[in-house]
PDB file of C-alpha atoms and ligand atoms in Angstrom:
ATOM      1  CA  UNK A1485     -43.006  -7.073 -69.379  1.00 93.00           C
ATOM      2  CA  UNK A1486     -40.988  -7.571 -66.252  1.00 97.00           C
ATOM      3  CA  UNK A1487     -37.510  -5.527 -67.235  1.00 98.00           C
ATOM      4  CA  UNK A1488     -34.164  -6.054 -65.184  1.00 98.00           C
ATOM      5  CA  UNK A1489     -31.556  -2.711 -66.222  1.00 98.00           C
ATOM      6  CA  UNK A1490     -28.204  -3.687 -65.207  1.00 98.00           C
ATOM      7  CA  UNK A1491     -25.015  -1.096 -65.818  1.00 98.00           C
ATOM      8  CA  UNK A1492     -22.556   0.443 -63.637  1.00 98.00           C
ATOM      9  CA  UNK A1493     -22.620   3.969 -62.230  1.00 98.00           C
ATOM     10  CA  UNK A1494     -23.693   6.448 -64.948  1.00 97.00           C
ATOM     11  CA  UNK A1495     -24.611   3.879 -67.658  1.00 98.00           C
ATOM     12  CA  UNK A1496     -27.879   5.530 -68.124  1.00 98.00           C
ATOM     13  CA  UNK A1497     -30.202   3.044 -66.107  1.00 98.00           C
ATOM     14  CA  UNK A1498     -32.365   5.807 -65.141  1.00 98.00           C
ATOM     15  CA  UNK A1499     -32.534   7.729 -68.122  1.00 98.00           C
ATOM     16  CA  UNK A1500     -33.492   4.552 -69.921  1.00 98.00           C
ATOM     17  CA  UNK A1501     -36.130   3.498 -67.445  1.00 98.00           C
ATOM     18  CA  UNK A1502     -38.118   6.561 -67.890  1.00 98.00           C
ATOM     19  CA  UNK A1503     -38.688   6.307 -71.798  1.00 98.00           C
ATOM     20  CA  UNK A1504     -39.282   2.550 -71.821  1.00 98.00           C
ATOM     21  CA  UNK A1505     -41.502   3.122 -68.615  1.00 98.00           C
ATOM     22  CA  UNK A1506     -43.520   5.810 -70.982  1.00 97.00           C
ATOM     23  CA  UNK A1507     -43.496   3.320 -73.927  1.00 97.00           C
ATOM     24  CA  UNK A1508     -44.319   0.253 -71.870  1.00 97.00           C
ATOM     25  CA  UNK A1509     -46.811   1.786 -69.320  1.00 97.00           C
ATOM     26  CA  UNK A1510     -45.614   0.057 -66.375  1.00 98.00           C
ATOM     27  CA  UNK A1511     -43.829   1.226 -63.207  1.00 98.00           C
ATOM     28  CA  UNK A1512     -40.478   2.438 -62.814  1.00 98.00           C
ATOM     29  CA  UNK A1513     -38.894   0.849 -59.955  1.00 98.00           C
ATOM     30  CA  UNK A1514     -35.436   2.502 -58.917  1.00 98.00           C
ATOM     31  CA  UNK A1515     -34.398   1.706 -55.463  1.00 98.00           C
ATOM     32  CA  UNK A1516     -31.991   4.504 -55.777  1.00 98.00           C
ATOM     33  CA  UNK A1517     -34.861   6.489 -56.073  1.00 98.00           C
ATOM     34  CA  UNK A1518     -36.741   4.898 -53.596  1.00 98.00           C
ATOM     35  CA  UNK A1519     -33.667   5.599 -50.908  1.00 98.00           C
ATOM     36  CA  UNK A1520     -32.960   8.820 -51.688  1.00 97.00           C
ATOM     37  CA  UNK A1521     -37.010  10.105 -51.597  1.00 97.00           C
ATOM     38  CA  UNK A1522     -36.299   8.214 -47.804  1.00 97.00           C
ATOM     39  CA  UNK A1523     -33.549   9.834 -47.041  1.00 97.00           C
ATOM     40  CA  UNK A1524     -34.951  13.425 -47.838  1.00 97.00           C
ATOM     41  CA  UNK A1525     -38.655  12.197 -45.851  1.00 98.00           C
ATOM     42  CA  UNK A1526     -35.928  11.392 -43.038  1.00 98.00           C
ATOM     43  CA  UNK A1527     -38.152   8.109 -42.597  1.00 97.00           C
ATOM     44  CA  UNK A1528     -36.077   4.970 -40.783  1.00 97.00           C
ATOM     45  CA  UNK A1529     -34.747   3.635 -43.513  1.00 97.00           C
ATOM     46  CA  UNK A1530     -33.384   6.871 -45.155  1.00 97.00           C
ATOM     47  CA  UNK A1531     -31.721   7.843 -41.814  1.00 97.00           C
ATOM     48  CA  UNK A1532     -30.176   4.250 -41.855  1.00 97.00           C
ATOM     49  CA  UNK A1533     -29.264   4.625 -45.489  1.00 98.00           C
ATOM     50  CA  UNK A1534     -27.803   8.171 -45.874  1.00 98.00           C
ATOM     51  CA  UNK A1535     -24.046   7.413 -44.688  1.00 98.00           C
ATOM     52  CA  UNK A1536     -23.790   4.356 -46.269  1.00 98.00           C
ATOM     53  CA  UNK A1537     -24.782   6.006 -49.774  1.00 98.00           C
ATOM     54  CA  UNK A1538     -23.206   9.186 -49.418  1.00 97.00           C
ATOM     55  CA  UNK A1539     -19.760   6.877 -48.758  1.00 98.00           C
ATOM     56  CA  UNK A1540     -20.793   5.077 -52.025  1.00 98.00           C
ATOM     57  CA  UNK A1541     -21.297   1.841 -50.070  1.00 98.00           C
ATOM     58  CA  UNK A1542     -24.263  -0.551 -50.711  1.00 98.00           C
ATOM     59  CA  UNK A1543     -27.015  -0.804 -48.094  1.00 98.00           C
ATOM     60  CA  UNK A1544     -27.754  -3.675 -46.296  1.00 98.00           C
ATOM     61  CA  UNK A1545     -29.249  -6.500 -48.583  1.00 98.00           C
ATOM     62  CA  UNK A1546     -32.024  -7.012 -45.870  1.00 97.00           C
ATOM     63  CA  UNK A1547     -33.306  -3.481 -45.651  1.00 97.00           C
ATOM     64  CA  UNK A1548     -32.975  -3.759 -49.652  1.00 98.00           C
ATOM     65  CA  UNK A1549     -35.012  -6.862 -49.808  1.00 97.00           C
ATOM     66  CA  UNK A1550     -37.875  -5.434 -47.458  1.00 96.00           C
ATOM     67  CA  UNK A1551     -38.013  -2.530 -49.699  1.00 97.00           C
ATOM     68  CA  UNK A1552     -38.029  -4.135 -52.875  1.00 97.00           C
ATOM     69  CA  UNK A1553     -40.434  -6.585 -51.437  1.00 96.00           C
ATOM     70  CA  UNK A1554     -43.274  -3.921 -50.295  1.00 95.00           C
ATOM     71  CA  UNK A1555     -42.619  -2.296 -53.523  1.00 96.00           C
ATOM     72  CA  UNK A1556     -43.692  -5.419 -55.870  1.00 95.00           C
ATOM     73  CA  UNK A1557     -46.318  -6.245 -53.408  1.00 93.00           C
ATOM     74  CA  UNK A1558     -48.414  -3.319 -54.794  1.00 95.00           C
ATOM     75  CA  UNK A1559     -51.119  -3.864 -57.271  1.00 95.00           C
ATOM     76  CA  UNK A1560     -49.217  -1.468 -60.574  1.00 96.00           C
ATOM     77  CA  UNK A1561     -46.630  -4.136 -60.617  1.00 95.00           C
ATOM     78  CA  UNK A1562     -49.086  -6.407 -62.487  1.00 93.00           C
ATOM     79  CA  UNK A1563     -48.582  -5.108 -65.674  1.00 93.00           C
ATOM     80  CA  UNK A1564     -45.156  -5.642 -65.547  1.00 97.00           C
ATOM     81  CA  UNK A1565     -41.904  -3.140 -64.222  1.00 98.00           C
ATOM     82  CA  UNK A1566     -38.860  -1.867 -65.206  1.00 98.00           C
ATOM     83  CA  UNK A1567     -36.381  -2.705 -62.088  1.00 98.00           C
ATOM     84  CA  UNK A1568     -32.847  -0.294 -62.163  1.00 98.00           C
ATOM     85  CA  UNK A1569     -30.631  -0.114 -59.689  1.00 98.00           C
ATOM     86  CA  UNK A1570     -31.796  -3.740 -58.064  1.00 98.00           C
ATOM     87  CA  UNK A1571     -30.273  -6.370 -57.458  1.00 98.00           C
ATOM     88  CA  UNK A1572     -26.962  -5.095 -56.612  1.00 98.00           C
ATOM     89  CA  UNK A1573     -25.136  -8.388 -55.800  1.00 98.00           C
ATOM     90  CA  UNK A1574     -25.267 -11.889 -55.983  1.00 98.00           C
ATOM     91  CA  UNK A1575     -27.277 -12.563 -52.966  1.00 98.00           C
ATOM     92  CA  UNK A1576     -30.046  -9.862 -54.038  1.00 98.00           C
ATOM     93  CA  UNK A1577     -30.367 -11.510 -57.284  1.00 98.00           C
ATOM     94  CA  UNK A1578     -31.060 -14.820 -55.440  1.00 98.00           C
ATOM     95  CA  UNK A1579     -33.703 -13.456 -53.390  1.00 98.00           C
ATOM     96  CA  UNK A1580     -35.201 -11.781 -56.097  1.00 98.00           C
ATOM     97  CA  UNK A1581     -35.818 -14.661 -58.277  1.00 98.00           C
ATOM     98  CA  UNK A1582     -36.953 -16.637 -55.479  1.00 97.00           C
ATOM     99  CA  UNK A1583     -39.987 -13.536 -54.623  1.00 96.00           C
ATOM    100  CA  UNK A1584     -40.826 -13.352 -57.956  1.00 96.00           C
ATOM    101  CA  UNK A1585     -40.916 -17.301 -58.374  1.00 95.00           C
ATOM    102  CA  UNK A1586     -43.460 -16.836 -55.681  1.00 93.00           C
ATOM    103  CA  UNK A1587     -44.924 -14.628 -57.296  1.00 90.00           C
ATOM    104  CA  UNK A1588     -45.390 -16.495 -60.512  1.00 92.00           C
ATOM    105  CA  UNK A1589     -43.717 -13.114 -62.185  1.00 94.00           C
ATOM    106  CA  UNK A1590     -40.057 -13.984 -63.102  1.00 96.00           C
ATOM    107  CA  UNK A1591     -37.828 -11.492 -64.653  1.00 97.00           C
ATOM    108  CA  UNK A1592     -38.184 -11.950 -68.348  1.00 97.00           C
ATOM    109  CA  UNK A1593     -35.676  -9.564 -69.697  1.00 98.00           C
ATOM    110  CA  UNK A1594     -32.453  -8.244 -68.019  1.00 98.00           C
ATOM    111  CA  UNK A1595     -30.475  -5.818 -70.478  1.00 98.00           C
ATOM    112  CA  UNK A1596     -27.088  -5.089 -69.220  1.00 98.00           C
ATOM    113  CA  UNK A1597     -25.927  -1.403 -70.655  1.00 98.00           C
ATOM    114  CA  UNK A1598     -22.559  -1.096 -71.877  1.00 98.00           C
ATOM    115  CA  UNK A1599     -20.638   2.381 -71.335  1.00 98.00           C
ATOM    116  CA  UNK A1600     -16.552   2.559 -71.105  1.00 95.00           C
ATOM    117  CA  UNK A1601     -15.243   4.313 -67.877  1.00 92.00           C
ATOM    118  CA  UNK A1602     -14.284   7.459 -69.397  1.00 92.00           C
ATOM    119  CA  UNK A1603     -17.925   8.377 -70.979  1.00 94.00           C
ATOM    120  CA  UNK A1604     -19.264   7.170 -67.561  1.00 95.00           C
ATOM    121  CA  UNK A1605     -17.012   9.959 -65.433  1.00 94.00           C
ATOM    122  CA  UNK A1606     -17.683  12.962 -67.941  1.00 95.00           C
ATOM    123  CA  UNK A1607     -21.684  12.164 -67.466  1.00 96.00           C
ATOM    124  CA  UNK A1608     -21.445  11.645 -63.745  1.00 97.00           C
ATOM    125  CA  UNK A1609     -19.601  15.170 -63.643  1.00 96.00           C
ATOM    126  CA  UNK A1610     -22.301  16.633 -65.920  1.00 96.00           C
ATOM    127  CA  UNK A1611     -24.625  15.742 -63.496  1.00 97.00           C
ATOM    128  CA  UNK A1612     -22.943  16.611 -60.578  1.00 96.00           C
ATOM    129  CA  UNK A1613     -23.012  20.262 -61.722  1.00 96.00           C
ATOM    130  CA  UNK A1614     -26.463  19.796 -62.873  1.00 96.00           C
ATOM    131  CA  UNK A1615     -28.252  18.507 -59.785  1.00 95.00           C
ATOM    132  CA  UNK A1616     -25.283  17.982 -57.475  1.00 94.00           C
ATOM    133  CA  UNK A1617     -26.330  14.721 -55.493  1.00 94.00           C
ATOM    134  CA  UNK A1618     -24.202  13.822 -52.854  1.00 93.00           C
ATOM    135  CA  UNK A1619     -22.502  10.825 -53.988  1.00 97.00           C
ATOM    136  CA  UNK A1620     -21.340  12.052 -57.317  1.00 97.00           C
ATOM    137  CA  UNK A1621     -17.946  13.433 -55.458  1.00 96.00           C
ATOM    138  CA  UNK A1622     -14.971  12.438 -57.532  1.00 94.00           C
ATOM    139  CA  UNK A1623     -14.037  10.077 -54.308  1.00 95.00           C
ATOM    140  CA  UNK A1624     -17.655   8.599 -53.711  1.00 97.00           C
ATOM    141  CA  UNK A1625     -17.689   8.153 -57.186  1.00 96.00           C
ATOM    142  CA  UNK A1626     -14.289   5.844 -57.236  1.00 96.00           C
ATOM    143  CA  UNK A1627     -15.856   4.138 -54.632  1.00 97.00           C
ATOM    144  CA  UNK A1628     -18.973   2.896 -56.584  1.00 97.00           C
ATOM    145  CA  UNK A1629     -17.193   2.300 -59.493  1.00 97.00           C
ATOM    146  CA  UNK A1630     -15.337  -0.291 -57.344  1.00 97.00           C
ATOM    147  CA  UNK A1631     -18.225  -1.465 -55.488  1.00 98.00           C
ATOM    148  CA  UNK A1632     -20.045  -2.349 -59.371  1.00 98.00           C
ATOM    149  CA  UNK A1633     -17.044  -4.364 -60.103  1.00 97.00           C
ATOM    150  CA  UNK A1634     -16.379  -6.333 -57.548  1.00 98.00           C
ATOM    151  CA  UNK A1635     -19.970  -6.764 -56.392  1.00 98.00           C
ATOM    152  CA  UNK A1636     -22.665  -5.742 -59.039  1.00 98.00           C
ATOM    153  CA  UNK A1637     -20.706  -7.125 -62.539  1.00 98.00           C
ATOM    154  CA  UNK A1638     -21.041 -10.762 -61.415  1.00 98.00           C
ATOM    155  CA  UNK A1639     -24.744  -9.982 -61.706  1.00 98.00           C
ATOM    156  CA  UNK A1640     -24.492  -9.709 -64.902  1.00 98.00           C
ATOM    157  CA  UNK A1641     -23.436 -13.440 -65.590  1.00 98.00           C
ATOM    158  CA  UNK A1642     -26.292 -14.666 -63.170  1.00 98.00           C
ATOM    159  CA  UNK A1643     -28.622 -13.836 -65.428  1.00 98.00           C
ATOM    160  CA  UNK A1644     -26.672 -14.784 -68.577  1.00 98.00           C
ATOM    161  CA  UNK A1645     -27.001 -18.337 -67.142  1.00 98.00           C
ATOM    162  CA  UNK A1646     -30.506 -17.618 -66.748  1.00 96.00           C
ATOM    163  CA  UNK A1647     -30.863 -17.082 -70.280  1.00 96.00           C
ATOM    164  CA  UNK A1648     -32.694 -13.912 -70.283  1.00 97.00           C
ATOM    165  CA  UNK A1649     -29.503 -11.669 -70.872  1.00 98.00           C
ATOM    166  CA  UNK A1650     -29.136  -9.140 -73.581  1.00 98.00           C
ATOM    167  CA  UNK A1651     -25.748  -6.787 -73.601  1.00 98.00           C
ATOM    168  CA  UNK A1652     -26.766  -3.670 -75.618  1.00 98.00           C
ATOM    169  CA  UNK A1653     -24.118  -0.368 -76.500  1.00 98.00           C
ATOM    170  CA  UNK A1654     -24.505   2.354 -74.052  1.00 98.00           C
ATOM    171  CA  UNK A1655     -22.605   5.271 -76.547  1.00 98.00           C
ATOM    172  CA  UNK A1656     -24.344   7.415 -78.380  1.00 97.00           C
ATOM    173  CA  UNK A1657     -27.040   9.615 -77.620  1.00 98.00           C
ATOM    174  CA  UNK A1658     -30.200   8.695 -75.767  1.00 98.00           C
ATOM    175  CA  UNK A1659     -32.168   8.196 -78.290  1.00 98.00           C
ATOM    176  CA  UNK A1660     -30.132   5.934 -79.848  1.00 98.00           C
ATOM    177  CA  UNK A1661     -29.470   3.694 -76.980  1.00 98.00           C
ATOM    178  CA  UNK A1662     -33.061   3.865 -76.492  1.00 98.00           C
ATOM    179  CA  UNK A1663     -33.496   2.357 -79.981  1.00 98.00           C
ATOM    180  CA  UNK A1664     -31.275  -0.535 -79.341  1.00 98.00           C
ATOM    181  CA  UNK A1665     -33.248  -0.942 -76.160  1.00 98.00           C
ATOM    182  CA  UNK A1666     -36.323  -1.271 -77.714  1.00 98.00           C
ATOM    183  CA  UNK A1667     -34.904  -3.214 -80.931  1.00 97.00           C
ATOM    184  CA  UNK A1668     -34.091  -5.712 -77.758  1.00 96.00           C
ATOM    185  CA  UNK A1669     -37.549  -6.097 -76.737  1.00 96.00           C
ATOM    186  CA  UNK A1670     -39.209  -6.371 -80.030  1.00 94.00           C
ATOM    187  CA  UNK A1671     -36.930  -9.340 -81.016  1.00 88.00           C
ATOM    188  CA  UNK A1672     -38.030 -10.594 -77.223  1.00 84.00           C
ATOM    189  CA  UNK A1673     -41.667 -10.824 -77.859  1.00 75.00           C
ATOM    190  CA  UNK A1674     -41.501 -12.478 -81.105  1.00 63.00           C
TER     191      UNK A1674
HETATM  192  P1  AP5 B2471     -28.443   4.393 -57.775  1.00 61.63           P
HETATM  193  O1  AP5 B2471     -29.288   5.593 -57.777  1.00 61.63           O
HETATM  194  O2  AP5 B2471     -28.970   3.107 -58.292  1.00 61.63           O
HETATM  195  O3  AP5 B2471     -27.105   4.826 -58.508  1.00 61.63           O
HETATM  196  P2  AP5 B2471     -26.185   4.145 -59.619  1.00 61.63           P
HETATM  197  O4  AP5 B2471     -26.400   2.713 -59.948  1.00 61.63           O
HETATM  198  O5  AP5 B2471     -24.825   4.500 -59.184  1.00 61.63           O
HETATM  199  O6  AP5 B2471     -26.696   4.797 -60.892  1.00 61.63           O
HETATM  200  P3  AP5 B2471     -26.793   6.295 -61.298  1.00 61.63           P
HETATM  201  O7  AP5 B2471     -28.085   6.860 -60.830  1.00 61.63           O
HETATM  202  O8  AP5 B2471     -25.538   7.045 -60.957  1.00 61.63           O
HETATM  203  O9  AP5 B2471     -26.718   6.143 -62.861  1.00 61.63           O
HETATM  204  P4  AP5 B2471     -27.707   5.570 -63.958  1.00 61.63           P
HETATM  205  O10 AP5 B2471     -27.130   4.342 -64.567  1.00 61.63           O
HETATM  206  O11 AP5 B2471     -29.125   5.510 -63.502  1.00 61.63           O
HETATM  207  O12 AP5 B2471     -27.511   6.711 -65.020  1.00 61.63           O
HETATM  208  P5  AP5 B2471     -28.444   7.977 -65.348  1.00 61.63           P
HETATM  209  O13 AP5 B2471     -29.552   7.566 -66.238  1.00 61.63           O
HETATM  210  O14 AP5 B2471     -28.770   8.703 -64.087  1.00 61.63           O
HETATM  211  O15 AP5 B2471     -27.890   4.108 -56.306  1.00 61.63           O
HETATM  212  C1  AP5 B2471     -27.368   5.112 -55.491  1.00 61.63           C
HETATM  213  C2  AP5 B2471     -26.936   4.519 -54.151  1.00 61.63           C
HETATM  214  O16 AP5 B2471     -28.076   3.939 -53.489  1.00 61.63           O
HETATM  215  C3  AP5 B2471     -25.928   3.343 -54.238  1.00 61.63           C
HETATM  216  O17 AP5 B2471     -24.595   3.796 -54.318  1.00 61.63           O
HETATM  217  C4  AP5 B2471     -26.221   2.608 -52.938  1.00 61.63           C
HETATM  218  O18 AP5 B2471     -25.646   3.256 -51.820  1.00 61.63           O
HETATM  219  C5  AP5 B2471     -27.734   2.729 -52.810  1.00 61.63           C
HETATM  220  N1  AP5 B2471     -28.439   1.628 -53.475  1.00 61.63           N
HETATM  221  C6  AP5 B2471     -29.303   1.702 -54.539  1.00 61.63           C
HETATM  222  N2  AP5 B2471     -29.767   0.490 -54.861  1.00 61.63           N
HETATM  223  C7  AP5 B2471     -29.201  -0.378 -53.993  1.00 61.63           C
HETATM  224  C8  AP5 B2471     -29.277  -1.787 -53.825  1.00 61.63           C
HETATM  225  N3  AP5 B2471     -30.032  -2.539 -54.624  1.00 61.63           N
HETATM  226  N4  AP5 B2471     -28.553  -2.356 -52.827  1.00 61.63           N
HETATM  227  C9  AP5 B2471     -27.780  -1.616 -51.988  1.00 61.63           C
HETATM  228  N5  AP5 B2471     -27.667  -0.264 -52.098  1.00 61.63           N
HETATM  229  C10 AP5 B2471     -28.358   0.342 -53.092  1.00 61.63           C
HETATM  230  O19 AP5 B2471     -27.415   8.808 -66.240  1.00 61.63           O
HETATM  231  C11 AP5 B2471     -26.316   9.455 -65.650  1.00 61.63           C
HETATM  232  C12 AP5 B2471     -26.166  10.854 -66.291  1.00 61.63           C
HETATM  233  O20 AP5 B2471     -25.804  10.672 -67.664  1.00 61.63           O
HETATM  234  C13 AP5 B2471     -27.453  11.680 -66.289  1.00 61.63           C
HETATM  235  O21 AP5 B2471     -27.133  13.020 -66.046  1.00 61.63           O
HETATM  236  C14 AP5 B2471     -28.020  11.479 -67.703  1.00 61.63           C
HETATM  237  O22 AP5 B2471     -28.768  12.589 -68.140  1.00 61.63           O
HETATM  238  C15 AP5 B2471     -26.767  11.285 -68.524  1.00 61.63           C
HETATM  239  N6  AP5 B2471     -26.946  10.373 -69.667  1.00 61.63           N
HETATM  240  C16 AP5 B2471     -27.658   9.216 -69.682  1.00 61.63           C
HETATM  241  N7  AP5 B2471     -27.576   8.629 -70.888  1.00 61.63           N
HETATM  242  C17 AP5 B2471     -26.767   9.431 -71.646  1.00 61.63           C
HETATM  243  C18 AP5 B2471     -26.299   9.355 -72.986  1.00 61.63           C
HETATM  244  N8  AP5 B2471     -26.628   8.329 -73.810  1.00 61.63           N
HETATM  245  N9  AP5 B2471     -25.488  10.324 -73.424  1.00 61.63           N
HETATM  246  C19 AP5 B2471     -25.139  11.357 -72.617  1.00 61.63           C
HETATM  247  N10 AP5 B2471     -25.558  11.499 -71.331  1.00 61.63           N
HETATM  248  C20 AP5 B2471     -26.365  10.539 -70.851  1.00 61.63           C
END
C-alpha cells in the first residue's frame, strides 16, 4: 500500500511508520530522516538544510521535491511506502500527486494523527532529554508548531477532498494508536 502519515510535530508519525513499515514490509520514507542523515554526512543538501531546520523553518519545496523524487525513483518503492513527514504544504502535495500520477502509484491512504497540544509538548520534551535533536528547543519547537498550522494543516483537507482521508486518535499508548492504525487499513482493503 502507498501510506501518506500526516500530524503535527510530535504526533507520533515516526513511531507509527516503523511498526506499520514492519507489518506492511515496505519502505519507510521520512524526509526528516532523510535531511537530518544529510545534514550529519555534511552532503549539499544537509549543509543547505541545517539552519533552516534547526530554526524550525521548512526547506525549500524544490530541494524537497528533488529528494522525494530520487527517493521514489528507487526500485523498494514498488511494493508500496509509508511517506511521514512529506508533503509539508499545499504546493508539495500538488507535486506529489502529479509524480505519482506519473507514476501510475497514487497515494491510496493518507491517515491524519490526532494529538492535543499539551500531550504533543510533554513527548517532544521526553525526547529532547532522550536524544536531544536540535530542533526540539522550547523556541524551535513554537516555531514548528506554527509552521504545521499555518502551512502543513491545510494538507490535511487536500486529501480529504481526495477522498482517501482517515482522521484516527493519537492518545493512548503506542500500541493502541497502532491498533486504530491498522483497524484503518483493514477496513481500506475490503
Ligand atoms: P520531521 O522529522 O518530519 O519532524 P516533525 O514533523 O516535526 O515530526 P517529529 O519527528 O517531531 O514527530 P513525529 O510525528 O514523527 O513523532 P515521533 O514518532 O518522533 O522534520 C524535521 C524538520 O525537517 C522540519 O522542521 C523541517 O525543517 C524539515 N523537513 C522535513 N520534511 C520536510 C518537508 N517535507 N518540507 C520542508 N521541510 C521539511 O514521536 C515523538 C516522540 O513521542 C517520540 O519520542 C516517541 O517515542 C513519542 N511517542 C510517540 N507516540 C507516543 C505515544 N502514543 N505515547 C507516548 N509517547 C509517544
Amino acid at each position: 500500500m502507498r501510506i501518506v502519515l500526516l500530524g503535527a510535530p510530535g504526533s507520533g508519525k515516526g513511531t507509527q511508520a516503523a511498526l506499520l513499515v514492519e507489518k506492511l514490509a515496505v519502505p519507510h520514507i521520512s524526509t526528516g530522516v532523510l535531511l537530518r542523515q544529510a545534514v550529519k554526512d555534511q552532503t549539499p543538501l544537509g549543509l543547505q538544510a541545517k539552519a533552516t531546520m534547526d530554526a524550525g523553518e521548512l526547506v525549500s519545496d524544490d530541494l524537497m521535491l528533488n529528494l522525494i523524487e530520487e527517493r521514489l525513483s528507487q526500485d523498494d518503492v514498488a511494493s508500496g511506502f509509508v511517506l511521514d513527514g512529506y508533503p509539508r504544504n499545499l504546493a508539495q502535495a500538488e507535486a506529489l500527486t502529479e509524480m505519482l500520477q506519473r507514476l501510475e502509484k497514487p497515494i491510496e491512504e493518507a491517515i491524519q494523527i490526532d494529538v492535543d497540544g499539551e500531550s504533543i509538548i510533554q513527548r517532544i520534551a521526553k525526547r529532547a532529554q532522550e536524544e536531544g535533536r536540535s530542533d526540539d528547543t522550547e523556541d524551535v519547537v513554537r516555531r514548528r508548531l506554527e509552521i504545521y498550522q499555518q502551512q502543513t494543516a491545510p494538507v490535511v483537507g487536500y486529501y480529504a477532498d481526495q477522498g482517501v482521508l482517515t482522521r484516527v486518535l493519537g492518545e493512548g499508548s503506542i500500541d493502541e494508536v497502532f491498533a486504530r492504525i491498522v483497524g484503518v487499513l483493514e477496513m481500506a482493503v475490503r
